CSV table of C-alpha atoms and ligand atoms in Angstrom, one decimal:
chain,number,residue,atom,x,y,z
F,60,MET,CA,-2.9,100.1,115.3
F,61,ASN,CA,-3.1,102.7,112.6
F,62,ALA,CA,-0.5,103.3,109.8
F,63,ALA,CA,1.1,106.2,111.7
F,64,GLU,CA,1.6,104.2,114.8
F,65,ILE,CA,3.1,101.4,112.8
F,66,ASP,CA,5.5,103.8,111.1
F,67,SER,CA,6.7,105.2,114.4
F,68,LEU,CA,7.2,101.7,115.7
F,69,THR,CA,9.3,101.0,112.6
F,70,ALA,CA,11.5,104.0,113.2
F,71,GLN,CA,11.8,103.0,116.9
F,72,ALA,CA,12.8,99.4,116.0
F,73,VAL,CA,15.3,100.5,113.4
F,74,ALA,CA,16.9,102.9,115.9
F,75,GLU,CA,17.1,100.2,118.5
F,76,ALA,CA,18.7,97.7,116.2
F,77,GLY,CA,21.2,100.3,115.2
F,78,ALA,CA,22.1,101.0,118.7
F,79,ALA,CA,22.5,97.4,119.8
F,80,GLY,CA,26.1,96.8,121.0
F,81,THR,CA,26.2,93.0,120.7
F,82,ALA,CA,24.8,90.2,118.6
F,83,ASP,CA,22.7,89.2,121.5
F,84,ALA,CA,21.2,92.7,121.9
F,85,VAL,CA,20.4,92.7,118.1
F,86,GLU,CA,18.7,89.3,118.5
F,87,ALA,CA,16.6,90.7,121.4
F,88,VAL,CA,15.4,93.5,119.1
F,89,ARG,CA,14.6,91.0,116.4
F,90,ILE,CA,12.5,88.9,118.8
F,91,ARG,CA,10.7,91.9,120.3
F,92,TYR,CA,9.6,93.2,116.9
F,93,LEU,CA,9.6,90.4,114.4
F,94,GLY,CA,9.3,87.3,116.6
F,95,ARG,CA,6.3,85.0,116.8
F,96,LYS,CA,5.2,86.6,120.1
F,97,GLY,CA,6.5,90.1,119.0
F,98,LEU,CA,4.9,93.2,117.6
F,99,LEU,CA,4.6,92.1,113.9
F,100,PRO,CA,1.8,89.5,114.6
F,101,GLN,CA,-0.1,92.2,116.5
F,102,ILE,CA,0.2,94.5,113.5
F,103,MET,CA,-1.0,91.8,111.2
F,104,ALA,CA,-4.0,91.1,113.5
F,105,GLY,CA,-4.9,94.8,113.3
F,106,LEU,CA,-4.9,94.5,109.5
F,107,LYS,CA,-7.8,92.0,109.7
F,108,ASP,CA,-10.1,94.4,111.4
F,109,ALA,CA,-9.3,97.4,109.3
F,110,THR,CA,-11.6,98.5,106.4
F,111,GLY,CA,-11.2,100.0,102.9
F,112,GLN,CA,-8.7,102.8,102.5
F,113,GLU,CA,-7.4,102.4,106.0
F,114,ARG,CA,-6.6,98.8,105.3
F,115,GLY,CA,-4.4,99.6,102.3
F,116,ALA,CA,-2.4,102.2,104.3
F,117,ILE,CA,-1.9,99.8,107.2
F,118,GLY,CA,-0.9,97.0,104.8
F,119,ARG,CA,1.8,99.2,103.3
F,120,SER,CA,3.1,100.4,106.7
F,121,ALA,CA,3.1,96.8,107.9
F,122,ASN,CA,5.2,95.6,104.9
F,123,ALA,CA,7.6,98.5,105.4
F,124,PHE,CA,7.8,97.6,109.1
F,125,LYS,CA,8.8,94.1,108.2
F,126,THR,CA,11.3,94.8,105.5
F,127,GLN,CA,12.9,97.8,107.2
F,128,VAL,CA,13.3,96.2,110.7
F,129,THR,CA,14.6,93.0,109.1
F,130,ALA,CA,17.1,95.0,107.1
F,131,ALA,CA,18.2,97.0,110.1
F,132,VAL,CA,18.7,93.9,112.2
F,133,ASP,CA,20.7,92.2,109.5
F,134,ALA,CA,22.8,95.3,108.8
F,135,ARG,CA,23.6,95.7,112.5
F,136,LEU,CA,24.7,92.0,112.9
F,137,ALA,CA,26.9,92.3,109.8
F,138,ALA,CA,28.5,95.5,111.2
F,139,LEU,CA,29.2,93.9,114.6
F,140,ARG,CA,30.8,90.8,112.9
F,141,GLY,CA,32.9,93.2,110.8
F,142,ALA,CA,34.1,95.0,114.0
F,143,ILE,CA,35.2,91.7,115.5
F,144,GLN,CA,37.1,90.9,112.3
F,145,GLN,CA,38.9,94.2,112.4
F,146,GLY,CA,40.4,93.2,115.7
F,147,PRO,CA,43.6,91.0,115.9
F,148,VAL,CA,43.2,88.4,113.3
F,149,PHE,CA,45.1,85.2,113.3
F,150,ASP,CA,47.1,85.4,110.1
F,151,TYR,CA,48.8,82.1,109.6
F,152,THR,CA,50.8,83.4,106.6
F,153,ARG,CA,52.9,85.7,108.9
F,154,PRO,CA,56.1,84.5,110.4
F,155,GLY,CA,55.9,83.5,114.1
F,156,ALA,CA,57.2,85.7,116.9
F,157,TRP,CA,60.7,84.4,117.6
F,158,ARG,CA,61.4,84.4,121.3
F,159,GLY,CA,65.0,83.2,121.1
F,160,PRO,CA,66.5,79.9,121.9
F,161,GLY,CA,67.2,80.6,125.7
F,162,SER,CA,70.6,80.2,127.1
F,163,MET,CA,72.5,78.1,129.6
F,164,HIS,CA,72.6,79.3,133.2
F,165,PRO,CA,76.1,80.4,134.3
F,166,VAL,CA,76.1,77.7,137.0
F,167,SER,CA,75.4,75.1,134.3
F,168,LEU,CA,78.0,76.6,132.0
F,169,VAL,CA,80.7,76.3,134.7
F,170,ILE,CA,79.7,72.7,135.6
F,171,ALA,CA,79.7,71.7,131.9
F,172,GLU,CA,83.1,73.3,131.4
F,173,ALA,CA,84.5,71.7,134.6
F,174,VAL,CA,83.2,68.3,133.6
F,175,ARG,CA,84.9,68.7,130.2
F,176,ILE,CA,88.2,69.8,131.7
F,177,PHE,CA,88.4,67.0,134.3
F,178,ALA,CA,87.2,64.4,131.8
F,179,ARG,CA,90.4,65.1,129.8
F,180,MET,CA,92.4,64.4,133.0
F,181,GLY,CA,90.6,61.0,133.4
F,182,PHE,CA,87.9,62.0,135.9
F,183,ARG,CA,84.4,60.6,135.5
F,184,VAL,CA,81.2,62.1,136.8
F,185,ALA,CA,79.6,60.4,139.8
F,186,GLU,CA,76.4,61.8,141.4
F,187,GLY,CA,74.7,61.4,144.8
F,188,PRO,CA,71.4,62.4,146.3
F,189,ASP,CA,70.6,65.8,147.9
F,190,ILE,CA,69.1,64.1,150.9
F,191,GLU,CA,71.8,62.4,152.8
F,192,THR,CA,72.4,60.4,156.0
F,193,PRO,CA,74.3,62.1,158.8
F,194,TYR,CA,76.7,59.1,158.5
F,195,ASN,CA,77.7,60.0,154.9
F,196,ASN,CA,77.6,63.7,155.3
F,197,PHE,CA,79.5,63.9,158.6
F,198,GLU,CA,80.5,60.7,160.5
F,199,ALA,CA,82.2,58.8,157.7
F,200,LEU,CA,84.0,62.0,156.8
F,201,ASN,CA,85.5,62.0,160.2
F,202,THR,CA,83.4,64.8,161.5
F,203,PRO,CA,82.6,64.3,165.1
F,204,ASP,CA,79.0,64.8,166.3
F,205,TYR,CA,79.9,67.7,168.4
F,206,HIS,CA,81.2,69.6,165.4
F,207,PRO,CA,79.4,73.0,165.0
F,208,SER,CA,78.4,72.3,161.4
F,209,LEU,CA,75.9,69.7,162.7
F,210,ASP,CA,74.0,72.3,164.5
F,211,THR,CA,70.4,73.0,163.5
F,212,THR,CA,71.5,76.6,162.8
F,213,ASP,CA,73.9,75.3,160.2
F,214,THR,CA,72.4,72.2,158.7
F,215,PHE,CA,68.9,71.6,157.3
F,216,TRP,CA,67.8,68.5,159.2
F,217,LEU,CA,64.7,66.7,158.0
F,218,GLY,CA,62.1,65.6,160.5
F,219,VAL,CA,63.7,67.4,163.4
F,220,GLY,CA,61.3,69.5,165.3
F,221,ALA,CA,61.8,73.0,166.8
F,222,ALA,CA,62.7,71.3,170.1
F,223,GLY,CA,66.0,70.4,168.5
F,224,LEU,CA,68.0,67.2,168.5
F,225,ALA,CA,68.1,64.4,171.0
F,226,ALA,CA,71.4,62.8,171.9
F,227,PRO,CA,73.1,61.2,170.1
F,228,PRO,CA,72.0,64.2,168.0
F,229,TYR,CA,71.2,62.9,164.6
F,230,GLN,CA,71.2,59.2,164.0
F,231,ALA,CA,67.5,59.0,163.4
F,232,SER,CA,67.2,61.9,161.0
F,233,GLN,CA,68.3,62.8,157.4
F,234,LEU,CA,69.6,66.1,156.2
F,235,LEU,CA,70.1,68.2,153.1
F,236,ARG,CA,73.7,67.6,152.3
F,237,THR,CA,75.9,70.5,153.3
F,238,GLN,CA,78.7,69.5,150.9
F,239,THR,CA,79.2,67.2,148.0
F,240,SER,CA,81.8,65.3,150.0
F,241,PRO,CA,79.4,62.5,151.0
F,242,VAL,CA,79.5,61.3,147.4
F,243,GLN,CA,83.1,60.3,148.1
F,244,ILE,CA,81.8,58.0,150.8
F,245,ARG,CA,79.1,56.5,148.5
F,246,MET,CA,81.6,56.0,145.8
F,247,MET,CA,84.3,54.3,147.9
F,248,GLN,CA,81.8,52.1,149.6
F,249,SER,CA,80.5,50.8,146.3
F,250,HIS,CA,83.8,50.7,144.3
F,251,PRO,CA,87.3,49.3,145.0
F,252,PRO,CA,90.2,51.6,144.3
F,253,PRO,CA,91.6,53.2,142.2
F,254,ILE,CA,89.0,56.0,141.9
F,255,ARG,CA,89.0,59.2,139.9
F,256,ILE,CA,85.7,61.0,140.0
F,257,ILE,CA,84.1,64.5,140.1
F,258,THR,CA,80.7,65.2,141.6
F,259,PRO,CA,78.9,68.4,140.6
F,260,GLY,CA,75.8,69.0,142.7
F,261,ARG,CA,73.6,71.1,144.9
F,262,CYS,CA,74.4,71.8,148.6
F,263,TYR,CA,72.4,73.4,151.4
F,264,ARG,CA,73.4,75.4,154.4
F,265,ARG,CA,71.4,77.6,156.7
F,266,ASP,CA,73.4,80.6,155.7
F,267,THR,CA,71.8,84.1,155.6
F,268,THR,CA,71.8,85.3,152.0
F,269,ASP,CA,74.0,88.2,151.1
F,270,ALA,CA,76.2,89.1,148.1
F,271,THR,CA,78.4,86.1,148.5
F,272,HIS,CA,76.3,83.6,150.4
F,273,SER,CA,73.2,81.6,149.6
F,274,ALA,CA,71.5,78.8,151.5
F,275,ASN,CA,71.5,76.8,148.3
F,276,PHE,CA,74.7,76.6,146.2
F,277,HIS,CA,76.7,74.2,144.1
F,278,GLN,CA,80.0,72.4,144.6
F,279,ILE,CA,82.1,70.2,142.4
F,280,GLU,CA,83.8,67.5,144.5
F,281,GLY,CA,86.8,65.7,143.3
F,282,LEU,CA,88.3,62.4,144.5
F,283,TYR,CA,91.4,60.7,143.3
F,284,VAL,CA,92.5,57.5,145.0
F,285,ASP,CA,95.4,55.5,143.8
F,286,ARG,CA,98.9,54.3,144.9
F,287,GLN,CA,101.3,57.1,145.8
F,288,VAL,CA,99.1,60.1,145.2
F,289,SER,CA,100.8,63.2,146.5
F,290,LEU,CA,100.0,66.8,147.4
F,291,ALA,CA,101.9,67.8,144.3
F,292,ASP,CA,99.4,65.8,142.2
F,293,LEU,CA,96.6,67.8,143.9
F,294,LYS,CA,98.3,71.1,143.2
F,295,GLY,CA,99.1,70.2,139.6
F,296,THR,CA,95.5,69.0,139.0
F,297,LEU,CA,93.9,72.2,140.4
F,298,ALA,CA,96.4,74.6,138.8
F,299,SER,CA,95.8,73.0,135.5
F,300,PHE,CA,92.1,73.2,136.0
F,301,ALA,CA,92.4,76.8,137.0
F,302,ARG,CA,94.2,77.7,133.8
F,303,GLU,CA,91.7,75.9,131.6
F,304,MET,CA,88.7,77.4,133.4
F,305,MET,CA,90.0,81.0,133.9
F,306,GLY,CA,92.7,81.4,131.3
F,307,SER,CA,96.5,81.0,131.4
F,308,GLY,CA,97.0,84.2,133.5
F,309,VAL,CA,95.3,82.9,136.6
F,310,GLY,CA,97.2,82.5,139.8
F,311,VAL,CA,96.6,79.6,142.2
F,312,ARG,CA,97.7,79.5,145.8
F,313,PHE,CA,97.3,77.0,148.6
F,314,ARG,CA,96.9,78.0,152.2
F,315,PRO,CA,97.1,75.6,155.1
F,316,HIS,CA,93.7,74.9,156.6
F,317,PHE,CA,91.8,72.2,158.5
F,318,PHE,CA,89.1,69.8,157.3
F,319,PRO,CA,88.2,66.7,159.3
F,320,PHE,CA,88.4,64.4,156.3
F,321,THR,CA,91.8,65.5,154.9
F,322,GLU,CA,95.3,65.7,156.3
F,323,PRO,CA,97.0,67.8,155.4
F,324,SER,CA,94.3,70.2,154.3
F,325,VAL,CA,94.4,73.4,152.2
F,326,GLU,CA,92.3,76.1,151.0
F,327,VAL,CA,92.7,77.0,147.4
F,328,ASP,CA,92.5,80.6,146.1
F,329,PHE,CA,92.4,81.7,142.5
F,330,SER,CA,93.7,85.2,141.6
F,331,CYS,CA,90.8,87.5,141.0
F,332,HIS,CA,89.8,87.5,137.4
F,333,VAL,CA,87.8,90.7,137.6
F,334,CYS,CA,90.8,92.9,138.6
F,335,ALA,CA,93.6,90.6,137.6
F,336,GLY,CA,94.8,90.4,141.2
F,337,LYS,CA,95.0,94.1,141.8
F,338,GLY,CA,92.1,94.2,144.3
F,339,CYS,CA,88.5,95.0,143.7
F,340,ARG,CA,85.1,94.7,145.3
F,341,VAL,CA,84.5,91.1,144.1
F,342,CYS,CA,87.8,89.9,145.8
F,343,LYS,CA,87.3,92.2,148.7
F,344,HIS,CA,90.5,94.0,147.7
F,345,SER,CA,92.7,91.0,148.4
F,346,GLY,CA,93.4,90.1,144.8
F,347,TRP,CA,92.5,86.4,145.7
F,348,ILE,CA,89.2,84.5,145.9
F,349,GLU,CA,88.7,81.3,147.9
F,350,ILE,CA,87.5,78.7,145.4
F,351,ALA,CA,88.0,75.3,147.1
F,352,GLY,CA,88.9,73.2,150.1
F,353,ALA,CA,91.1,70.3,149.4
F,354,GLY,CA,93.7,67.9,150.9
F,355,MET,CA,95.0,64.4,151.2
F,356,VAL,CA,92.3,61.9,152.1
F,357,ASP,CA,92.5,61.2,155.9
F,358,PRO,CA,93.4,57.5,156.6
F,359,ARG,CA,90.4,57.5,159.0
F,360,VAL,CA,88.1,58.1,156.0
F,361,PHE,CA,89.7,55.1,154.2
F,362,GLY,CA,89.1,53.1,157.3
F,363,LYS,CA,85.4,54.0,157.3
F,364,VAL,CA,84.9,52.7,153.8
F,365,GLY,CA,87.1,49.7,154.2
F,366,TYR,CA,90.0,50.8,152.1
F,367,ASP,CA,93.5,49.7,153.2
F,368,ALA,CA,95.0,53.0,154.3
F,369,GLU,CA,98.5,51.6,154.1
F,370,ALA,CA,98.2,50.7,150.5
F,371,TRP,CA,96.1,53.6,149.1
F,372,THR,CA,96.5,57.3,149.0
F,373,GLY,CA,94.3,60.0,147.6
F,374,PHE,CA,93.5,63.6,147.3
F,375,ALA,CA,90.1,65.3,147.4
F,376,PHE,CA,88.7,68.7,146.8
F,377,GLY,CA,85.4,70.6,146.9
F,378,MET,CA,85.0,73.8,145.0
F,379,GLY,CA,82.3,76.4,144.9
F,380,VAL,CA,80.6,76.6,141.5
F,381,GLU,CA,79.0,80.0,142.1
F,382,ARG,CA,82.4,81.4,143.2
F,383,ILE,CA,83.9,80.4,139.9
F,384,ALA,CA,81.0,81.7,137.9
F,385,MET,CA,81.2,85.0,139.7
F,386,ILE,CA,84.9,85.6,139.0
F,387,LYS,CA,84.8,84.1,135.5
F,388,TYR,CA,81.9,86.3,134.4
F,389,GLY,CA,82.4,89.3,136.7
F,390,ILE,CA,79.1,88.8,138.6
F,391,PRO,CA,79.2,91.0,141.7
F,392,ASP,CA,76.3,89.4,143.6
F,393,ILE,CA,75.5,85.7,144.0
F,394,ARG,CA,71.8,86.5,144.2
F,395,LEU,CA,71.8,87.4,140.5
F,396,LEU,CA,72.3,83.7,139.8
F,397,TYR,CA,69.0,82.8,141.4
F,398,GLU,CA,66.6,85.6,140.5
F,399,ASN,CA,66.0,84.2,137.0
F,400,ASP,CA,65.9,87.7,135.5
F,401,ALA,CA,65.9,87.0,131.7
F,402,ARG,CA,67.9,90.2,131.0
F,403,PHE,CA,70.7,88.8,133.2
F,404,LEU,CA,70.5,85.2,131.9
F,405,ALA,CA,70.4,86.2,128.2
F,406,GLN,CA,73.9,87.4,128.5
F,407,PHE,CA,75.3,83.9,128.8
F,408,GLU,CA,75.0,82.4,125.4
W,1431,LIG,N1,83.5,69.9,151.8
W,1431,LIG,C1,84.3,71.0,152.1
W,1431,LIG,C2,83.3,72.2,152.3
W,1431,LIG,O1,82.2,72.2,151.8
W,1431,LIG,C3,85.2,71.3,151.0
W,1431,LIG,C4,86.2,70.3,150.9
W,1431,LIG,C5,87.4,70.4,151.6
W,1431,LIG,C6,86.0,69.2,150.1
W,1431,LIG,C7,88.4,69.5,151.5
W,1431,LIG,C8,87.0,68.2,150.0
W,1431,LIG,C9,88.2,68.4,150.7
W,1431,LIG,O2,86.9,67.1,149.3
W,1431,LIG,O3,89.2,67.4,150.6
W,1431,LIG,O4,83.7,73.2,152.9
């Protein structure tokens, strides 16, 4: 290789190093030109065979090759490292990005508030499992096995195939509780009277979801068993709860109804908080919203749990937590409660 050829190789190597886009590409240039099996050893070998004047020129070009290519490679590596460092740098002297403390879900807020209100009236929290026996969820609550709520279209049965239920329909299976009422049974089976409990919890029904229905919702069950408990006690307790939960202006009304486990039974409405009883979309223009079912514990339920129905009386209620949350906070659609949209949830601090 003569001096001119070496010079042109030098220019080529410098250009290639300058164009390399990554540290690996620069390293490849270095190996190709300066490595032990690269072009530099060949240039040096050529120097041995050269003579006189030629030898001096080749020597100078070879030296220039070595220093210039080395410098180009080093410069390119430094430039690439610099580019990386100009990207996002972790600067631990800067304050962290504060994402906010989160907030309580409206369903949790209502449950916490209800627990607080009822605690002041002497109620303690008792809980039960989401997976229940048909005995606790229906039979002990005086609900006959031909009742439509046992149907596979209403209740989530566990381990029941598409073929449906055998007769007697359900004894072998378990279910997702359709109400918090079975906790009444658990509580009375395991504790002698008197009893004063509330039970917040999840319930499940095969409802089609719409603005006011969800297959999964929450109830707060109440049970008060003592001597000489009256319907007036029930009314006073729920009216007092309503005022504390919704504000002193709230109206409460009882409508006669039927539940298998209470006699007499009532449905309990609160006046609509959103329109102050004038009528709006949330209350379907009636001014009232159904919040709870309630009544005096049926003596047959006492019989199922071994309480003396002559000696003991009681009231019970079960209210819808989502319903309360919707009117308390003016939430027009129950689905908002389950979508976990942070923009919605952040409003409940
Ligand atoms: N469990 C009933 C329901 O889900 C509500 C209910 C009604 C609960 C009357 C009670 C009660 O404790 O006494 O529809």
